[in-house]
């Protein structure tokens, strides 16, 4: 039995405010772009590669992704926040990683966990509710199955609850602690096991 634990810190990024670079134009690049634009259709993304799959170009056009048909150079990391490398060349991917780390950029080298500052885990979105799933980079398939499970069990109208609680929250009087206590009391029925 393993005693290893997931020490990753989950963060929800406003990628519309960040500059994302995807290095690569093949199947993995398409997968990463699909994942990113599904969750954050307003992401600001540029892709760079000598060639791109037609499906990638089609998706990029749909989401206003800038396409640069060139080989990666370190200069392309200027004014970036997040870099994702998806090439089939381990040497290029390592070069991207080393250059990104020198600039303190968040970097994900696809399918190489030791060269990742973050993972792109499973995501379930229902309106304003978003749940991220991580297996610590160990099993993307498990994350996928958990995502499918949560998509089934979380009701479609969960966003109505969120909206209603937000409106109710605005009417509560008192300081922060009193508001939290009131909301906790009001919502505890959501998890009661009757």
PDB file of C-alpha atoms in Angstrom:
ATOM      1  CA  UNK A   1       0.000   0.000   0.000  1.00  0.00           C
ATOM      2  CA  UNK A   2       1.444   3.351  -1.048  1.00  0.00           C
ATOM      3  CA  UNK A   3       1.730   6.213   1.435  1.00  0.00           C
ATOM      4  CA  UNK A   4       2.396   8.729  -1.321  1.00  0.00           C
ATOM      5  CA  UNK A   5       0.011  11.678  -1.329  1.00  0.00           C
ATOM      6  CA  UNK A   6      -0.935  14.312  -3.868  1.00  0.00           C
ATOM      7  CA  UNK A   7       0.739  17.553  -2.759  1.00  0.00           C
ATOM      8  CA  UNK A   8      -0.295  19.571  -5.823  1.00  0.00           C
ATOM      9  CA  UNK A   9      -2.021  22.873  -5.128  1.00  0.00           C
ATOM     10  CA  UNK A  10      -5.140  23.381  -7.267  1.00  0.00           C
ATOM     11  CA  UNK A  11      -5.460  26.810  -8.864  1.00  0.00           C
ATOM     12  CA  UNK A  12      -8.082  28.164 -11.258  1.00  0.00           C
ATOM     13  CA  UNK A  13      -6.310  30.485 -13.684  1.00  0.00           C
ATOM     14  CA  UNK A  14      -7.949  33.339 -15.571  1.00  0.00           C
ATOM     15  CA  UNK A  15      -6.183  32.404 -18.801  1.00  0.00           C
ATOM     16  CA  UNK A  16      -7.897  35.258 -20.628  1.00  0.00           C
ATOM     17  CA  UNK A  17      -5.442  37.461 -18.678  1.00  0.00           C
ATOM     18  CA  UNK A  18      -2.401  35.291 -19.421  1.00  0.00           C
ATOM     19  CA  UNK A  19      -0.298  34.648 -22.502  1.00  0.00           C
ATOM     20  CA  UNK A  20      -0.188  30.918 -23.279  1.00  0.00           C
ATOM     21  CA  UNK A  21       2.231  29.381 -25.780  1.00  0.00           C
ATOM     22  CA  UNK A  22       1.744  25.860 -27.120  1.00  0.00           C
ATOM     23  CA  UNK A  23       4.817  24.462 -28.874  1.00  0.00           C
ATOM     24  CA  UNK A  24       3.838  21.780 -31.369  1.00  0.00           C
ATOM     25  CA  UNK A  25       1.196  21.216 -34.000  1.00  0.00           C
ATOM     26  CA  UNK A  26       0.448  17.489 -33.903  1.00  0.00           C
ATOM     27  CA  UNK A  27      -2.096  15.293 -32.141  1.00  0.00           C
ATOM     28  CA  UNK A  28      -0.952  16.141 -28.616  1.00  0.00           C
ATOM     29  CA  UNK A  29      -1.045  19.867 -29.388  1.00  0.00           C
ATOM     30  CA  UNK A  30      -4.592  19.450 -30.659  1.00  0.00           C
ATOM     31  CA  UNK A  31      -5.525  17.577 -27.472  1.00  0.00           C
ATOM     32  CA  UNK A  32      -4.059  20.317 -25.242  1.00  0.00           C
ATOM     33  CA  UNK A  33      -5.724  23.096 -27.263  1.00  0.00           C
ATOM     34  CA  UNK A  34      -9.055  21.253 -27.166  1.00  0.00           C
ATOM     35  CA  UNK A  35      -8.784  20.802 -23.395  1.00  0.00           C
ATOM     36  CA  UNK A  36      -7.817  24.435 -22.846  1.00  0.00           C
ATOM     37  CA  UNK A  37     -10.481  25.985 -25.081  1.00  0.00           C
ATOM     38  CA  UNK A  38     -13.232  23.697 -23.785  1.00  0.00           C
ATOM     39  CA  UNK A  39     -12.613  24.896 -20.243  1.00  0.00           C
ATOM     40  CA  UNK A  40     -11.567  28.463 -21.094  1.00  0.00           C
ATOM     41  CA  UNK A  41     -12.831  29.539 -24.531  1.00  0.00           C
ATOM     42  CA  UNK A  42     -11.460  33.057 -23.970  1.00  0.00           C
ATOM     43  CA  UNK A  43      -7.873  31.864 -23.380  1.00  0.00           C
ATOM     44  CA  UNK A  44      -5.171  33.906 -25.091  1.00  0.00           C
ATOM     45  CA  UNK A  45      -3.104  31.317 -26.967  1.00  0.00           C
ATOM     46  CA  UNK A  46      -0.401  31.212 -29.599  1.00  0.00           C
ATOM     47  CA  UNK A  47       0.779  27.976 -31.173  1.00  0.00           C
ATOM     48  CA  UNK A  48       4.152  27.554 -32.809  1.00  0.00           C
ATOM     49  CA  UNK A  49       5.311  24.659 -34.993  1.00  0.00           C
ATOM     50  CA  UNK A  50       6.705  24.069 -38.482  1.00  0.00           C
ATOM     51  CA  UNK A  51       3.432  22.288 -39.403  1.00  0.00           C
ATOM     52  CA  UNK A  52      -0.090  21.904 -37.982  1.00  0.00           C
ATOM     53  CA  UNK A  53      -2.766  19.262 -38.376  1.00  0.00           C
ATOM     54  CA  UNK A  54      -5.781  20.601 -40.302  1.00  0.00           C
ATOM     55  CA  UNK A  55      -8.013  19.927 -37.252  1.00  0.00           C
ATOM     56  CA  UNK A  56      -5.704  22.048 -35.109  1.00  0.00           C
ATOM     57  CA  UNK A  57      -5.884  24.933 -37.575  1.00  0.00           C
ATOM     58  CA  UNK A  58      -9.681  24.650 -37.650  1.00  0.00           C
ATOM     59  CA  UNK A  59      -9.955  24.719 -33.843  1.00  0.00           C
ATOM     60  CA  UNK A  60      -7.410  27.542 -33.598  1.00  0.00           C
ATOM     61  CA  UNK A  61      -9.452  29.656 -36.017  1.00  0.00           C
ATOM     62  CA  UNK A  62     -12.627  29.047 -34.006  1.00  0.00           C
ATOM     63  CA  UNK A  63     -10.977  30.359 -30.797  1.00  0.00           C
ATOM     64  CA  UNK A  64      -8.797  33.137 -32.275  1.00  0.00           C
ATOM     65  CA  UNK A  65      -5.579  31.274 -31.540  1.00  0.00           C
ATOM     66  CA  UNK A  66      -2.547  32.813 -33.219  1.00  0.00           C
ATOM     67  CA  UNK A  67      -0.716  30.318 -35.450  1.00  0.00           C
ATOM     68  CA  UNK A  68       3.007  30.738 -36.087  1.00  0.00           C
ATOM     69  CA  UNK A  69       4.473  28.314 -38.630  1.00  0.00           C
ATOM     70  CA  UNK A  70       8.080  28.349 -37.442  1.00  0.00           C
ATOM     71  CA  UNK A  71      10.415  26.282 -35.319  1.00  0.00           C
ATOM     72  CA  UNK A  72      10.528  27.179 -31.634  1.00  0.00           C
ATOM     73  CA  UNK A  73      13.121  29.723 -30.482  1.00  0.00           C
ATOM     74  CA  UNK A  74      13.725  31.034 -26.954  1.00  0.00           C
ATOM     75  CA  UNK A  75      12.647  34.513 -28.056  1.00  0.00           C
ATOM     76  CA  UNK A  76       9.092  33.167 -28.398  1.00  0.00           C
ATOM     77  CA  UNK A  77       8.910  32.926 -24.590  1.00  0.00           C
ATOM     78  CA  UNK A  78       9.077  36.692 -24.211  1.00  0.00           C
ATOM     79  CA  UNK A  79       5.938  38.099 -22.519  1.00  0.00           C
ATOM     80  CA  UNK A  80       4.513  34.625 -21.784  1.00  0.00           C
ATOM     81  CA  UNK A  81       3.061  33.242 -18.582  1.00  0.00           C
ATOM     82  CA  UNK A  82       2.377  29.601 -19.439  1.00  0.00           C
ATOM     83  CA  UNK A  83       4.154  27.288 -21.888  1.00  0.00           C
ATOM     84  CA  UNK A  84       3.007  23.849 -23.038  1.00  0.00           C
ATOM     85  CA  UNK A  85       5.345  21.725 -25.172  1.00  0.00           C
ATOM     86  CA  UNK A  86       3.832  18.900 -27.182  1.00  0.00           C
ATOM     87  CA  UNK A  87       6.425  18.045 -29.814  1.00  0.00           C
ATOM     88  CA  UNK A  88       7.532  14.491 -30.589  1.00  0.00           C
ATOM     89  CA  UNK A  89      11.149  15.572 -30.037  1.00  0.00           C
ATOM     90  CA  UNK A  90      12.389  15.057 -26.451  1.00  0.00           C
ATOM     91  CA  UNK A  91      15.323  17.392 -27.207  1.00  0.00           C
ATOM     92  CA  UNK A  92      13.030  20.252 -28.291  1.00  0.00           C
ATOM     93  CA  UNK A  93      10.736  19.669 -25.310  1.00  0.00           C
ATOM     94  CA  UNK A  94      13.686  19.790 -22.880  1.00  0.00           C
ATOM     95  CA  UNK A  95      14.944  22.962 -24.560  1.00  0.00           C
ATOM     96  CA  UNK A  96      11.511  24.549 -24.112  1.00  0.00           C
ATOM     97  CA  UNK A  97      11.451  23.468 -20.466  1.00  0.00           C
ATOM     98  CA  UNK A  98      14.928  24.786 -19.630  1.00  0.00           C
ATOM     99  CA  UNK A  99      14.267  28.117 -21.372  1.00  0.00           C
ATOM    100  CA  UNK A 100      10.884  28.492 -19.637  1.00  0.00           C
ATOM    101  CA  UNK A 101      12.346  27.720 -16.201  1.00  0.00           C
ATOM    102  CA  UNK A 102      15.073  30.359 -16.706  1.00  0.00           C
ATOM    103  CA  UNK A 103      12.266  32.906 -17.215  1.00  0.00           C
ATOM    104  CA  UNK A 104      10.200  31.606 -14.250  1.00  0.00           C
ATOM    105  CA  UNK A 105       7.338  30.583 -16.529  1.00  0.00           C
ATOM    106  CA  UNK A 106       4.889  27.822 -15.710  1.00  0.00           C
ATOM    107  CA  UNK A 107       5.660  24.923 -18.027  1.00  0.00           C
ATOM    108  CA  UNK A 108       4.013  21.637 -18.994  1.00  0.00           C
ATOM    109  CA  UNK A 109       5.907  19.142 -21.127  1.00  0.00           C
ATOM    110  CA  UNK A 110       3.261  16.710 -22.351  1.00  0.00           C
ATOM    111  CA  UNK A 111       3.604  13.180 -20.998  1.00  0.00           C
ATOM    112  CA  UNK A 112       6.810  13.956 -19.068  1.00  0.00           C
ATOM    113  CA  UNK A 113       5.686  14.513 -15.446  1.00  0.00           C
ATOM    114  CA  UNK A 114       9.172  15.369 -14.182  1.00  0.00           C
ATOM    115  CA  UNK A 115       9.243  18.303 -16.649  1.00  0.00           C
ATOM    116  CA  UNK A 116       5.873  19.738 -15.571  1.00  0.00           C
ATOM    117  CA  UNK A 117       5.150  22.579 -13.179  1.00  0.00           C
ATOM    118  CA  UNK A 118       1.461  21.748 -13.558  1.00  0.00           C
ATOM    119  CA  UNK A 119      -0.820  19.103 -15.009  1.00  0.00           C
ATOM    120  CA  UNK A 120      -3.916  19.625 -17.087  1.00  0.00           C
ATOM    121  CA  UNK A 121      -6.260  17.332 -15.135  1.00  0.00           C
ATOM    122  CA  UNK A 122      -9.855  16.344 -15.644  1.00  0.00           C
ATOM    123  CA  UNK A 123     -12.395  19.167 -15.436  1.00  0.00           C
ATOM    124  CA  UNK A 124     -16.130  19.114 -14.858  1.00  0.00           C
ATOM    125  CA  UNK A 125     -18.009  22.355 -15.607  1.00  0.00           C
ATOM    126  CA  UNK A 126     -21.665  23.042 -14.873  1.00  0.00           C
ATOM    127  CA  UNK A 127     -22.293  26.778 -15.231  1.00  0.00           C
ATOM    128  CA  UNK A 128     -20.274  28.542 -12.512  1.00  0.00           C
ATOM    129  CA  UNK A 129     -19.340  25.262 -10.833  1.00  0.00           C
ATOM    130  CA  UNK A 130     -16.001  23.848 -11.941  1.00  0.00           C
ATOM    131  CA  UNK A 131     -14.310  20.821 -10.411  1.00  0.00           C
ATOM    132  CA  UNK A 132     -10.712  19.924 -11.243  1.00  0.00           C
ATOM    133  CA  UNK A 133      -9.469  16.348 -10.869  1.00  0.00           C
ATOM    134  CA  UNK A 134      -5.847  15.354 -10.408  1.00  0.00           C
ATOM    135  CA  UNK A 135      -4.189  11.962 -10.101  1.00  0.00           C
ATOM    136  CA  UNK A 136      -0.802  13.607  -9.517  1.00  0.00           C
ATOM    137  CA  UNK A 137       0.146  12.828 -13.107  1.00  0.00           C
ATOM    138  CA  UNK A 138      -0.133   9.086 -12.402  1.00  0.00           C
ATOM    139  CA  UNK A 139      -3.276   8.134 -14.342  1.00  0.00           C
ATOM    140  CA  UNK A 140      -4.958  10.452 -16.843  1.00  0.00           C
ATOM    141  CA  UNK A 141      -7.410   7.624 -17.557  1.00  0.00           C
ATOM    142  CA  UNK A 142      -8.590   7.603 -13.928  1.00  0.00           C
ATOM    143  CA  UNK A 143      -9.026  11.395 -14.056  1.00  0.00           C
ATOM    144  CA  UNK A 144     -11.072  10.971 -17.240  1.00  0.00           C
ATOM    145  CA  UNK A 145     -13.331   8.340 -15.621  1.00  0.00           C
ATOM    146  CA  UNK A 146     -13.807  10.489 -12.508  1.00  0.00           C
ATOM    147  CA  UNK A 147     -14.697  13.434 -14.748  1.00  0.00           C
ATOM    148  CA  UNK A 148     -17.311  11.321 -16.516  1.00  0.00           C
ATOM    149  CA  UNK A 149     -18.695  10.164 -13.152  1.00  0.00           C
ATOM    150  CA  UNK A 150     -19.037  13.716 -11.804  1.00  0.00           C
ATOM    151  CA  UNK A 151     -20.586  14.937 -15.053  1.00  0.00           C
ATOM    152  CA  UNK A 152     -23.307  12.328 -14.500  1.00  0.00           C
ATOM    153  CA  UNK A 153     -23.962  12.847 -10.766  1.00  0.00           C
ATOM    154  CA  UNK A 154     -23.809  16.649 -10.535  1.00  0.00           C
ATOM    155  CA  UNK A 155     -27.233  17.970 -11.518  1.00  0.00           C
ATOM    156  CA  UNK A 156     -27.502  20.284 -14.511  1.00  0.00           C
ATOM    157  CA  UNK A 157     -29.309  22.863 -12.343  1.00  0.00           C
ATOM    158  CA  UNK A 158     -26.438  23.165  -9.824  1.00  0.00           C
ATOM    159  CA  UNK A 159     -25.766  26.611 -11.285  1.00  0.00           C
ATOM    160  CA  UNK A 160     -29.238  27.750 -10.196  1.00  0.00           C
ATOM    161  CA  UNK A 161     -28.271  26.912  -6.615  1.00  0.00           C
ATOM    162  CA  UNK A 162     -25.020  28.846  -6.958  1.00  0.00           C
ATOM    163  CA  UNK A 163     -26.799  31.893  -8.399  1.00  0.00           C
ATOM    164  CA  UNK A 164     -29.484  31.806  -5.697  1.00  0.00           C
ATOM    165  CA  UNK A 165     -26.928  31.479  -2.895  1.00  0.00           C
ATOM    166  CA  UNK A 166     -24.980  34.387  -4.360  1.00  0.00           C
ATOM    167  CA  UNK A 167     -28.108  36.561  -4.273  1.00  0.00           C
ATOM    168  CA  UNK A 168     -28.890  35.409  -0.717  1.00  0.00           C
ATOM    169  CA  UNK A 169     -25.294  36.130   0.351  1.00  0.00           C
ATOM    170  CA  UNK A 170     -25.723  39.749  -0.752  1.00  0.00           C
ATOM    171  CA  UNK A 171     -28.651  40.175   1.668  1.00  0.00           C
ATOM    172  CA  UNK A 172     -26.893  38.802   4.764  1.00  0.00           C
ATOM    173  CA  UNK A 173     -25.966  41.384   7.374  1.00  0.00           C
ATOM    174  CA  UNK A 174     -22.905  41.276   9.620  1.00  0.00           C
ATOM    175  CA  UNK A 175     -19.169  40.852   9.313  1.00  0.00           C
ATOM    176  CA  UNK A 176     -17.423  38.201   7.254  1.00  0.00           C
ATOM    177  CA  UNK A 177     -17.514  35.559  10.016  1.00  0.00           C
ATOM    178  CA  UNK A 178     -21.237  36.070  10.602  1.00  0.00           C
ATOM    179  CA  UNK A 179     -21.945  35.777   6.871  1.00  0.00           C
ATOM    180  CA  UNK A 180     -19.917  32.561   6.613  1.00  0.00           C
ATOM    181  CA  UNK A 181     -21.712  31.107   9.641  1.00  0.00           C
ATOM    182  CA  UNK A 182     -25.127  32.004   8.193  1.00  0.00           C
ATOM    183  CA  UNK A 183     -24.276  30.479   4.795  1.00  0.00           C
ATOM    184  CA  UNK A 184     -22.835  27.350   6.439  1.00  0.00           C
ATOM    185  CA  UNK A 185     -26.039  26.866   8.416  1.00  0.00           C
ATOM    186  CA  UNK A 186     -28.192  27.547   5.348  1.00  0.00           C
ATOM    187  CA  UNK A 187     -26.294  25.071   3.107  1.00  0.00           C
ATOM    188  CA  UNK A 188     -25.551  22.213   5.513  1.00  0.00           C
ATOM    189  CA  UNK A 189     -28.601  20.358   4.192  1.00  0.00           C
ATOM    190  CA  UNK A 190     -26.753  19.914   0.882  1.00  0.00           C
ATOM    191  CA  UNK A 191     -24.541  17.256   2.439  1.00  0.00           C
ATOM    192  CA  UNK A 192     -26.801  15.787   5.121  1.00  0.00           C
ATOM    193  CA  UNK A 193     -27.193  12.012   4.889  1.00  0.00           C
ATOM    194  CA  UNK A 194     -30.880  11.512   5.667  1.00  0.00           C
TER     195      UNK A 194
END
